[in-house]
PDB file of C-alpha atoms in Angstrom:
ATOM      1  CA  UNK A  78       0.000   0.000   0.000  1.00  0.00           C
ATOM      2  CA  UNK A  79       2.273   2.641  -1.160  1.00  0.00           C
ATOM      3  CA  UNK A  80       1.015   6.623  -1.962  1.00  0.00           C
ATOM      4  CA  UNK A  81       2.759   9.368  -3.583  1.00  0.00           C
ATOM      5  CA  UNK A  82       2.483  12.450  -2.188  1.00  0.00           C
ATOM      6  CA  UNK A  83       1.582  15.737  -4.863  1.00  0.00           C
ATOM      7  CA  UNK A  84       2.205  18.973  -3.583  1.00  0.00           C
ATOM      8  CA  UNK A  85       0.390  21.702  -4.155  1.00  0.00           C
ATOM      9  CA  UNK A  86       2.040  24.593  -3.062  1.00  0.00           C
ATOM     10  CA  UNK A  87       4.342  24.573  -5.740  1.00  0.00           C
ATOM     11  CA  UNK A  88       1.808  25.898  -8.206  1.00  0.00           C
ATOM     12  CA  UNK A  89      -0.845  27.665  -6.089  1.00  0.00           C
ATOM     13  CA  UNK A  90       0.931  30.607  -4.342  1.00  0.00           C
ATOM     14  CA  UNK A  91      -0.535  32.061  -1.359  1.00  0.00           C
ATOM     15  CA  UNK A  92      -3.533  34.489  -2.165  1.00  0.00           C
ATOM     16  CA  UNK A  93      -3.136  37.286  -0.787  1.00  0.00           C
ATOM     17  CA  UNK A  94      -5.963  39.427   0.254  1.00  0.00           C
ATOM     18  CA  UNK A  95      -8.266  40.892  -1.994  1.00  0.00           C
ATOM     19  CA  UNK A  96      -7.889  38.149  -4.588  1.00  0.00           C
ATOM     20  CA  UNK A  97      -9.669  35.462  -5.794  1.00  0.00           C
ATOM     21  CA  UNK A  98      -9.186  32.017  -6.382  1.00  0.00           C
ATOM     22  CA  UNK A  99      -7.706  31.196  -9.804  1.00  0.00           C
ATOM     23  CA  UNK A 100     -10.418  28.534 -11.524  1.00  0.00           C
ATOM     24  CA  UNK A 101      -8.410  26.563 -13.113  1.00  0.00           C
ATOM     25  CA  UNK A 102      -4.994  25.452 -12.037  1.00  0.00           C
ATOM     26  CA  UNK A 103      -2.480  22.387 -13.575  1.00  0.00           C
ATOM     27  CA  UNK A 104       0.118  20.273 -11.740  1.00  0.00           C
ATOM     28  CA  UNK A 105       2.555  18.961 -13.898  1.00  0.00           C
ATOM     29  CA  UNK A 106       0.844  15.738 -16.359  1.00  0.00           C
ATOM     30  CA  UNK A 107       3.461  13.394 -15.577  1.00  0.00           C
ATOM     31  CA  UNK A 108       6.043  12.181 -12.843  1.00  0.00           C
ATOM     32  CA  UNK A 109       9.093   9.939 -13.050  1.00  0.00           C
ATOM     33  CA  UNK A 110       9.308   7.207 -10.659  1.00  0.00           C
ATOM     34  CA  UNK A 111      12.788   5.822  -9.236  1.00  0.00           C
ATOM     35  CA  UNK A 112      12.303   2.953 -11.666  1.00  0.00           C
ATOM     36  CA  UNK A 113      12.007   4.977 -14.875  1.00  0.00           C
ATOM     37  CA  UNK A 114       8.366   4.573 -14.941  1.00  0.00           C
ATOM     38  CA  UNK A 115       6.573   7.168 -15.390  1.00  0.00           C
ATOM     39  CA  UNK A 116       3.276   7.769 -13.680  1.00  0.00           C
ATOM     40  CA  UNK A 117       0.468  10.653 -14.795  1.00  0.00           C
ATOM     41  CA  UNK A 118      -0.034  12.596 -12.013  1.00  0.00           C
ATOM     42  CA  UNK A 119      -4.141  14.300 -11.225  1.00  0.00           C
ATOM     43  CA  UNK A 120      -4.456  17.821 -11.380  1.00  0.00           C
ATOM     44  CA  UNK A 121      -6.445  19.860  -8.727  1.00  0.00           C
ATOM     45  CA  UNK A 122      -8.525  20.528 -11.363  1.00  0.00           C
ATOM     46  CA  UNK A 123      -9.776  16.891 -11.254  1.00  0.00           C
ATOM     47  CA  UNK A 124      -9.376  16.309  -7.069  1.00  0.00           C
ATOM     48  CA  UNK A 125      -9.713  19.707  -5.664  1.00  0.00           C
ATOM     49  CA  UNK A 126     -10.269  20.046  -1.930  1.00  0.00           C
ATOM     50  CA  UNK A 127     -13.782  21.239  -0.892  1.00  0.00           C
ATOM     51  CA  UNK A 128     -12.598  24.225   0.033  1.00  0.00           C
ATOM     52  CA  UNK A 129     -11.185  25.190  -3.078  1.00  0.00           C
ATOM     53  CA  UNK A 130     -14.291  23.834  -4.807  1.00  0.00           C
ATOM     54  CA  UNK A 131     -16.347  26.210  -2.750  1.00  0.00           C
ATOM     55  CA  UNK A 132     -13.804  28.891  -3.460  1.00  0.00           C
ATOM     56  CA  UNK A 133     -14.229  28.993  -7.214  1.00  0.00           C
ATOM     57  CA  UNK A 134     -18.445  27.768  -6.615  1.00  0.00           C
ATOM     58  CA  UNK A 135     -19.896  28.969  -3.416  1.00  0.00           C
ATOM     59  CA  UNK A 136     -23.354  26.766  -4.813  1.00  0.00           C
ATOM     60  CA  UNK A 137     -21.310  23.861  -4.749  1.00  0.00           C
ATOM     61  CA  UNK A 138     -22.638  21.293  -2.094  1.00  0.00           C
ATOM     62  CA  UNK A 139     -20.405  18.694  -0.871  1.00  0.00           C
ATOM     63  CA  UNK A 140     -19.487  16.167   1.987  1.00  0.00           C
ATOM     64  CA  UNK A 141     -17.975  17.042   5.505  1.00  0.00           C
ATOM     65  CA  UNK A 142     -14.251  17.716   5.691  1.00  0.00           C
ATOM     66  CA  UNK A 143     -12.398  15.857   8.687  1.00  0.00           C
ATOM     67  CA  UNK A 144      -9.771  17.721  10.344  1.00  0.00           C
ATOM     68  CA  UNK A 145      -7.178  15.179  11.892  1.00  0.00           C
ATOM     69  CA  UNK A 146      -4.971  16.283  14.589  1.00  0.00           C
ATOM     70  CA  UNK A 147      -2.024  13.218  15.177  1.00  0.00           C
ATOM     71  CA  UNK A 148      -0.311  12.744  17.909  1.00  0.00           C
ATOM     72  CA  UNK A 149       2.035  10.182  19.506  1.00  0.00           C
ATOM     73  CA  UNK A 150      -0.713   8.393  21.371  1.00  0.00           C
ATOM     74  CA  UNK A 151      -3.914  10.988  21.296  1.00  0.00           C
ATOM     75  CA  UNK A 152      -5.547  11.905  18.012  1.00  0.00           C
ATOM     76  CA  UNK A 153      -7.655  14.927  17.767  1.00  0.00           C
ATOM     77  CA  UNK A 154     -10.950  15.295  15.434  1.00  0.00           C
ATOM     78  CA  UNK A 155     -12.566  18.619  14.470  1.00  0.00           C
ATOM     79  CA  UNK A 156     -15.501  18.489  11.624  1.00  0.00           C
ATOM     80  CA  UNK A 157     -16.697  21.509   9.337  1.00  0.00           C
ATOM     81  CA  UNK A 158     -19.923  21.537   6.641  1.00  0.00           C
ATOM     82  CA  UNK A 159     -18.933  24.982   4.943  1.00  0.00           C
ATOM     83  CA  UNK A 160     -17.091  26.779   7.408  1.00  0.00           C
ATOM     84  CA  UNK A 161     -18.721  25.616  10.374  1.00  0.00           C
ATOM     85  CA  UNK A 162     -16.040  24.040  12.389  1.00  0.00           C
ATOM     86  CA  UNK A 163     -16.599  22.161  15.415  1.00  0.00           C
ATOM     87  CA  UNK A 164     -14.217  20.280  17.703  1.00  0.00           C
ATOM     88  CA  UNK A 165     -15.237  16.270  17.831  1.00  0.00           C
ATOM     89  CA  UNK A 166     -13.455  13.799  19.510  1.00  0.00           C
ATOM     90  CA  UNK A 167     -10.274  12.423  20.684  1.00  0.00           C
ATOM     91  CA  UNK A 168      -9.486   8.797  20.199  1.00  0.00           C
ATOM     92  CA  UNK A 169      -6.488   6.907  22.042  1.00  0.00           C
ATOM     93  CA  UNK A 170      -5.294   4.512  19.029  1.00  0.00           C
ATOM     94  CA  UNK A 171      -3.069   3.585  17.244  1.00  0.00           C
ATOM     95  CA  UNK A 172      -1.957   2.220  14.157  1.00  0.00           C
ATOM     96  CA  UNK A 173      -4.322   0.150  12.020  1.00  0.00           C
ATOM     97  CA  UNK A 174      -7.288   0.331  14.625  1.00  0.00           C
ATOM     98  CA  UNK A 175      -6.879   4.569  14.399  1.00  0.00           C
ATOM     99  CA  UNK A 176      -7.227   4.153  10.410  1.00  0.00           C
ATOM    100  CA  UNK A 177     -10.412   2.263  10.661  1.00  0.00           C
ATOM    101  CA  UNK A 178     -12.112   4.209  13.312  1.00  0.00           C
ATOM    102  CA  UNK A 179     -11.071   7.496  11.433  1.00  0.00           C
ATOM    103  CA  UNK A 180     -12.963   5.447   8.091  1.00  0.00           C
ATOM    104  CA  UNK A 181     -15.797   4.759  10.196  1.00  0.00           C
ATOM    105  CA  UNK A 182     -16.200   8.325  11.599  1.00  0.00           C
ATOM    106  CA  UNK A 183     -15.731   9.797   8.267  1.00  0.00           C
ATOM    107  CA  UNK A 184     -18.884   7.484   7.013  1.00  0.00           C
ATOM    108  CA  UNK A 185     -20.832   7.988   9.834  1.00  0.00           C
ATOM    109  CA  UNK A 186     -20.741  11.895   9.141  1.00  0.00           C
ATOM    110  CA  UNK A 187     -20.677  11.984   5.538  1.00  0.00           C
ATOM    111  CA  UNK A 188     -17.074  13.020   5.112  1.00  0.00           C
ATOM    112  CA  UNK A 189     -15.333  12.400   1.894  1.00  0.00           C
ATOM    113  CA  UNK A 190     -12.046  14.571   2.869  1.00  0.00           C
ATOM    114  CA  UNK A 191      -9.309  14.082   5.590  1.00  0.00           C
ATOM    115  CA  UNK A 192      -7.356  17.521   6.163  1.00  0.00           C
ATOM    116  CA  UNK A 193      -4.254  15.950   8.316  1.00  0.00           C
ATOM    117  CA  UNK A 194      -2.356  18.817  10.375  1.00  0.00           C
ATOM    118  CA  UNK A 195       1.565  18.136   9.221  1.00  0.00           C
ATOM    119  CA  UNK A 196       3.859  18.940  11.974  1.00  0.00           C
ATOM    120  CA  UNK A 197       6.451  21.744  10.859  1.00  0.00           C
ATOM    121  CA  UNK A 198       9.193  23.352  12.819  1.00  0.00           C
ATOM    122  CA  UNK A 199       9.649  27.001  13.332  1.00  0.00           C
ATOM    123  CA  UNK A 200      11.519  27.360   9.992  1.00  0.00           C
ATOM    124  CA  UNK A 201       9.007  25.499   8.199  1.00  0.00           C
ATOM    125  CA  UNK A 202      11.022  22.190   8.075  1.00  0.00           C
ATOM    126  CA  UNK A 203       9.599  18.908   8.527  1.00  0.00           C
ATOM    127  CA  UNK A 204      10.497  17.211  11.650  1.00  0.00           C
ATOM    128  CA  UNK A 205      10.974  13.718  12.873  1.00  0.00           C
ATOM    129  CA  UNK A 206       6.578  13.492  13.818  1.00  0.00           C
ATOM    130  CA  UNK A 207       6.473  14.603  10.290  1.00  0.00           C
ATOM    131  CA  UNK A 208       7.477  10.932   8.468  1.00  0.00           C
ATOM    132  CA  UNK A 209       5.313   9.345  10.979  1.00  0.00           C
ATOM    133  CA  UNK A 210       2.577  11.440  10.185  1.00  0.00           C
ATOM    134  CA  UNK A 211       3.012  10.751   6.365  1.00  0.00           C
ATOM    135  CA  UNK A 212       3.257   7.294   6.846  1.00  0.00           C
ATOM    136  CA  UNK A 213       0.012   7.253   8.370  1.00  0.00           C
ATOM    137  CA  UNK A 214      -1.573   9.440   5.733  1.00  0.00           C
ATOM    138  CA  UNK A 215      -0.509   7.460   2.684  1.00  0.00           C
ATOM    139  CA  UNK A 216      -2.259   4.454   4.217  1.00  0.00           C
ATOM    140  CA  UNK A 217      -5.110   6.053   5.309  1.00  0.00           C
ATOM    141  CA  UNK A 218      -5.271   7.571   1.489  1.00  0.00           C
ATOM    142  CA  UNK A 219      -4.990   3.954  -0.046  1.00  0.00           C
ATOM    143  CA  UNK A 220      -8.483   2.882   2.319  1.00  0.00           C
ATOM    144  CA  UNK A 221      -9.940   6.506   1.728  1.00  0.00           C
ATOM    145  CA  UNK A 222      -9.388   6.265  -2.176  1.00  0.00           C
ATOM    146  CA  UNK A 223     -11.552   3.062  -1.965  1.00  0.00           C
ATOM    147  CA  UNK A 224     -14.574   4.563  -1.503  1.00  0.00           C
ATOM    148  CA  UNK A 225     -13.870   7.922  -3.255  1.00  0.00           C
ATOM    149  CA  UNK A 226     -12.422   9.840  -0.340  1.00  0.00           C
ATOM    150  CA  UNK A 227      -9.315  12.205  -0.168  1.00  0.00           C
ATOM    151  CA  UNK A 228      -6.589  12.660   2.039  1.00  0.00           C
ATOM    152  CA  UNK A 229      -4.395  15.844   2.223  1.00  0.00           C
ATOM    153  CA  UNK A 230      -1.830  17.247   4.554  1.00  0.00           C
ATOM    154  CA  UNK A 231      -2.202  20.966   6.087  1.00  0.00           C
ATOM    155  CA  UNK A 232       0.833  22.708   8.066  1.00  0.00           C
ATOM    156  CA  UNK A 233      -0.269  22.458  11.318  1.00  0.00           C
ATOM    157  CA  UNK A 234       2.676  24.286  12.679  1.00  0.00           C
ATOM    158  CA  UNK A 235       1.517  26.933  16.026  1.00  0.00           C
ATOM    159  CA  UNK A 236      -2.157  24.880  16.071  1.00  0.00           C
ATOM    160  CA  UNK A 237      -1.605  23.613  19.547  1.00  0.00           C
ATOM    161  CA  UNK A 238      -0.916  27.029  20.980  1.00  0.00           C
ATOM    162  CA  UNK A 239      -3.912  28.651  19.212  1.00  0.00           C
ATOM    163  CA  UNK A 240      -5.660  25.924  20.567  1.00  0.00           C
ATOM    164  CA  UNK A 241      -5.148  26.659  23.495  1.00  0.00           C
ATOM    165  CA  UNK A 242      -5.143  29.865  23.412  1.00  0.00           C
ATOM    166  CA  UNK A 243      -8.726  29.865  22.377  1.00  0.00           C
ATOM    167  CA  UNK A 244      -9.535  27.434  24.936  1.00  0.00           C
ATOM    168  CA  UNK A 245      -8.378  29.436  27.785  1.00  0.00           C
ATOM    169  CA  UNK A 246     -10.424  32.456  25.888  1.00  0.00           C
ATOM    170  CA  UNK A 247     -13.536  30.210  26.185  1.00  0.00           C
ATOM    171  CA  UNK A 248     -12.905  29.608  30.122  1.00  0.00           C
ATOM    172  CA  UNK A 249     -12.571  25.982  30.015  1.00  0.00           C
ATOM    173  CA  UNK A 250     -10.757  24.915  33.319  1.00  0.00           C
ATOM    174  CA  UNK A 251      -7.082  23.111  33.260  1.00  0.00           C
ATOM    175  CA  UNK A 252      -8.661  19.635  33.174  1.00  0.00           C
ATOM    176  CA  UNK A 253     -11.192  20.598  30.103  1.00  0.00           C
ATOM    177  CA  UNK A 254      -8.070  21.751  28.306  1.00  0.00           C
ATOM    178  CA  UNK A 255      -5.950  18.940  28.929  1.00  0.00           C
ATOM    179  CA  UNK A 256      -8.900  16.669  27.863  1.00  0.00           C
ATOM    180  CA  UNK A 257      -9.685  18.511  24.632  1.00  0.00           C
ATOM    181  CA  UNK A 258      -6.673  20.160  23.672  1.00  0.00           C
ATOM    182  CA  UNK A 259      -6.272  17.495  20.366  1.00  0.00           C
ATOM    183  CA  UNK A 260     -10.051  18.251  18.791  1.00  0.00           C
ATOM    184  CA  UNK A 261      -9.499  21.997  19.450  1.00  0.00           C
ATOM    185  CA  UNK A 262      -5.970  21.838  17.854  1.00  0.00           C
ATOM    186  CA  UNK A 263      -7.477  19.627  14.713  1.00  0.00           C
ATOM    187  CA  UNK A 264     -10.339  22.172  14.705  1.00  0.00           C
ATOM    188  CA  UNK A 265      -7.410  24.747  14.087  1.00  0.00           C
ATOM    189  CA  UNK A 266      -5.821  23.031  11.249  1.00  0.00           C
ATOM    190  CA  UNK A 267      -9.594  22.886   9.516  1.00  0.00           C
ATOM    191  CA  UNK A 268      -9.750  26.523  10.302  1.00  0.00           C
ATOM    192  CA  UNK A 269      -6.411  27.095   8.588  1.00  0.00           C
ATOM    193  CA  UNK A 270      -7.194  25.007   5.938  1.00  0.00           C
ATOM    194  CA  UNK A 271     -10.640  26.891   4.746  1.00  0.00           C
ATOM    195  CA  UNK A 272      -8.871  30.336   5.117  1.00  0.00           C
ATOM    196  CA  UNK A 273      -6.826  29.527   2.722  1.00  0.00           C
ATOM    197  CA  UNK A 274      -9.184  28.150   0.494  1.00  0.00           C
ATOM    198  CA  UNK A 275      -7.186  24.825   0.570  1.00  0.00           C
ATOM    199  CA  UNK A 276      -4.812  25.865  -1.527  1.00  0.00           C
ATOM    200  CA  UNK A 277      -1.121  25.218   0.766  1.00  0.00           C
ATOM    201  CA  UNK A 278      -2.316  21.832   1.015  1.00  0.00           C
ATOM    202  CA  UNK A 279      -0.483  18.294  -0.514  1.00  0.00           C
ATOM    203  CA  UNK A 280      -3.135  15.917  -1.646  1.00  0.00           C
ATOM    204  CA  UNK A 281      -2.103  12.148  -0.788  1.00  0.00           C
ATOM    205  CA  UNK A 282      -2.080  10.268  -4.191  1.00  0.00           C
ATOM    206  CA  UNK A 283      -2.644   6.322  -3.801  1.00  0.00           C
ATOM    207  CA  UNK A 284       0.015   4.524  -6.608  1.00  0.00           C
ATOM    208  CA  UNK A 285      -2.814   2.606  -7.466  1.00  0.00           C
ATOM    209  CA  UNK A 286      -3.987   4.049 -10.812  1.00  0.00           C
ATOM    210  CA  UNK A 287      -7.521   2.382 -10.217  1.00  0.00           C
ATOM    211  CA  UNK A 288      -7.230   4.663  -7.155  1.00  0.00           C
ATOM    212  CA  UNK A 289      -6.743   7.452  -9.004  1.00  0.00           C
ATOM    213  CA  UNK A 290      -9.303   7.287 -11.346  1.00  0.00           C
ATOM    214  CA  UNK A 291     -12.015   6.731  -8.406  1.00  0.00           C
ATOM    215  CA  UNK A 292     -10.488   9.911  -6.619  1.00  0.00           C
ATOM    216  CA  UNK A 293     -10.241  11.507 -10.858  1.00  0.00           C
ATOM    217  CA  UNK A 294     -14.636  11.386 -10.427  1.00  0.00           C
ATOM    218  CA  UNK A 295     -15.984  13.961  -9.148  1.00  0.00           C
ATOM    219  CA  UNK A 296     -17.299  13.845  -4.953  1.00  0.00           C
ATOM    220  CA  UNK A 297     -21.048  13.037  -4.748  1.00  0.00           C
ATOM    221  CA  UNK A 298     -23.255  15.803  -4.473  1.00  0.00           C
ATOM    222  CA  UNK A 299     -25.319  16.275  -1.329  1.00  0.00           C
ATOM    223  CA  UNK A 300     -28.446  17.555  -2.201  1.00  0.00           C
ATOM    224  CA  UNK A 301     -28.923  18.465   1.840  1.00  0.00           C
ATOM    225  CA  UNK A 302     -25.897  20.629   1.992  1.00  0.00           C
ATOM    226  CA  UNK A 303     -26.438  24.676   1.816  1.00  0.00           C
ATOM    227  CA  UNK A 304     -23.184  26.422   2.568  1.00  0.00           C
ATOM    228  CA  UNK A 305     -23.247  29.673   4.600  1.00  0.00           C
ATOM    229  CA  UNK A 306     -22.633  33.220   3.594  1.00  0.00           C
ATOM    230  CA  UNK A 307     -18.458  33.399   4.893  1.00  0.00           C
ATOM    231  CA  UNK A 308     -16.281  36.730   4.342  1.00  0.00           C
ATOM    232  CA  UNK A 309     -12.791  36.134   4.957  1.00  0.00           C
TER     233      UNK A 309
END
């Protein structure tokens, strides 16, 4: 179950205020592997993230977006419709029993996204967590991609502090904190991730090219979904 990670930043720059959301936008159509192969790569024009989707058609209805906070034995939940975020759950597991639950949360609430927070340092270099945090995204993306779901990765780099910073805001007592500090710092990374209209994210590409060409059709429409008005 291996993935290949596309990232986006390197052809959708930071918007800066004031400007909208380019509507169509190209990754290269090809990558080399290390074996010669070569392997066509998707464009975000054919696996956007909702919140680019919603960017460039605010009537576009969609599925729930699953913010994903990992940690080294805590993982922290946070779920947004539109840009309604809310703070979840925390679960305390691991390995292949954390991929499943995350699977059966995301069908239970009609997600078809994971936004995982990346751990970055100061500098904005990857650190140690990072690799462990890919790992687990490039086998969650292989289950996801089976039943047309996307994974992508989001700098989650000062989360935890704004976390609980807003916690503290919000009055919640030292033992509230400590108990929901992981859901309010994955709750964070969504918040991050729909300010910037999804567009500093990496989208986790399963090798699979059957894989592909489920995540290459277009997210099911949900005909219950009415995004909000949001300025910012």
């Amino acid at each position: 179950q291996q993935s290949l990670l596309i990232s986006s930043p390197i052809t959708l720059p930071f918007l800066r205020k004031g400007r909208s959301a380019p509507n169509s936008i190209h990754l290269p159509s090809t990558i080399r592997m290390c074996n010669g192969s070569q392997l066509r790569t998707v464009s975000l024009d054919e696996v956007p993230p909702n919140a680019l989707r919603r960017k460039c058609d605010p009537n576009w209805r969609g599925g729930f977006s699953l913010g994903v906070d990992l940690g080294m034995s805590r993982t922290g939940l946070a779920l947004s419709k539109g840009f309604s975020i809310r703070p979840l759950t925390v679960l305390e597991l691991r390995g292949q029993k954390l991929e499943l639950r995350l699977l059966e949360i995301a069908q239970r609430q009609e997600v078809d996204e994971f936004i995982i927070g990346l751990p970055k340092s100061n500098d904005g270099k990857e650190t140690p967590q990072s690799n462990k945090v890919r790992s687990i995204a490039g086998r969650l993306a292989v289950r996801a991609a089976e039943r047309g779901w996307r994974v992508y990765l989001q700098d989650e780099h000062g989360t935890s502090t704004e976390a609980m910073g807003l916690m503290i805001e919000m009055g919640l007592s030292k033992s509230a904190r400590k108990g929901r500090i992981d859901a309010y710092a994955a709750m964070m990374v969504l918040e991050r991730y729909f300010a910037l209209s999804g567009q500093e994210t990496e989208l986790v590409l399963p090798k699979q090219l059957e894989l592909q060409e489920k995540l290459r059709r277009s997210p099911p429409s949900d005909e219950d979904f009415f995004p909000e008005v949001f300025d910012g």
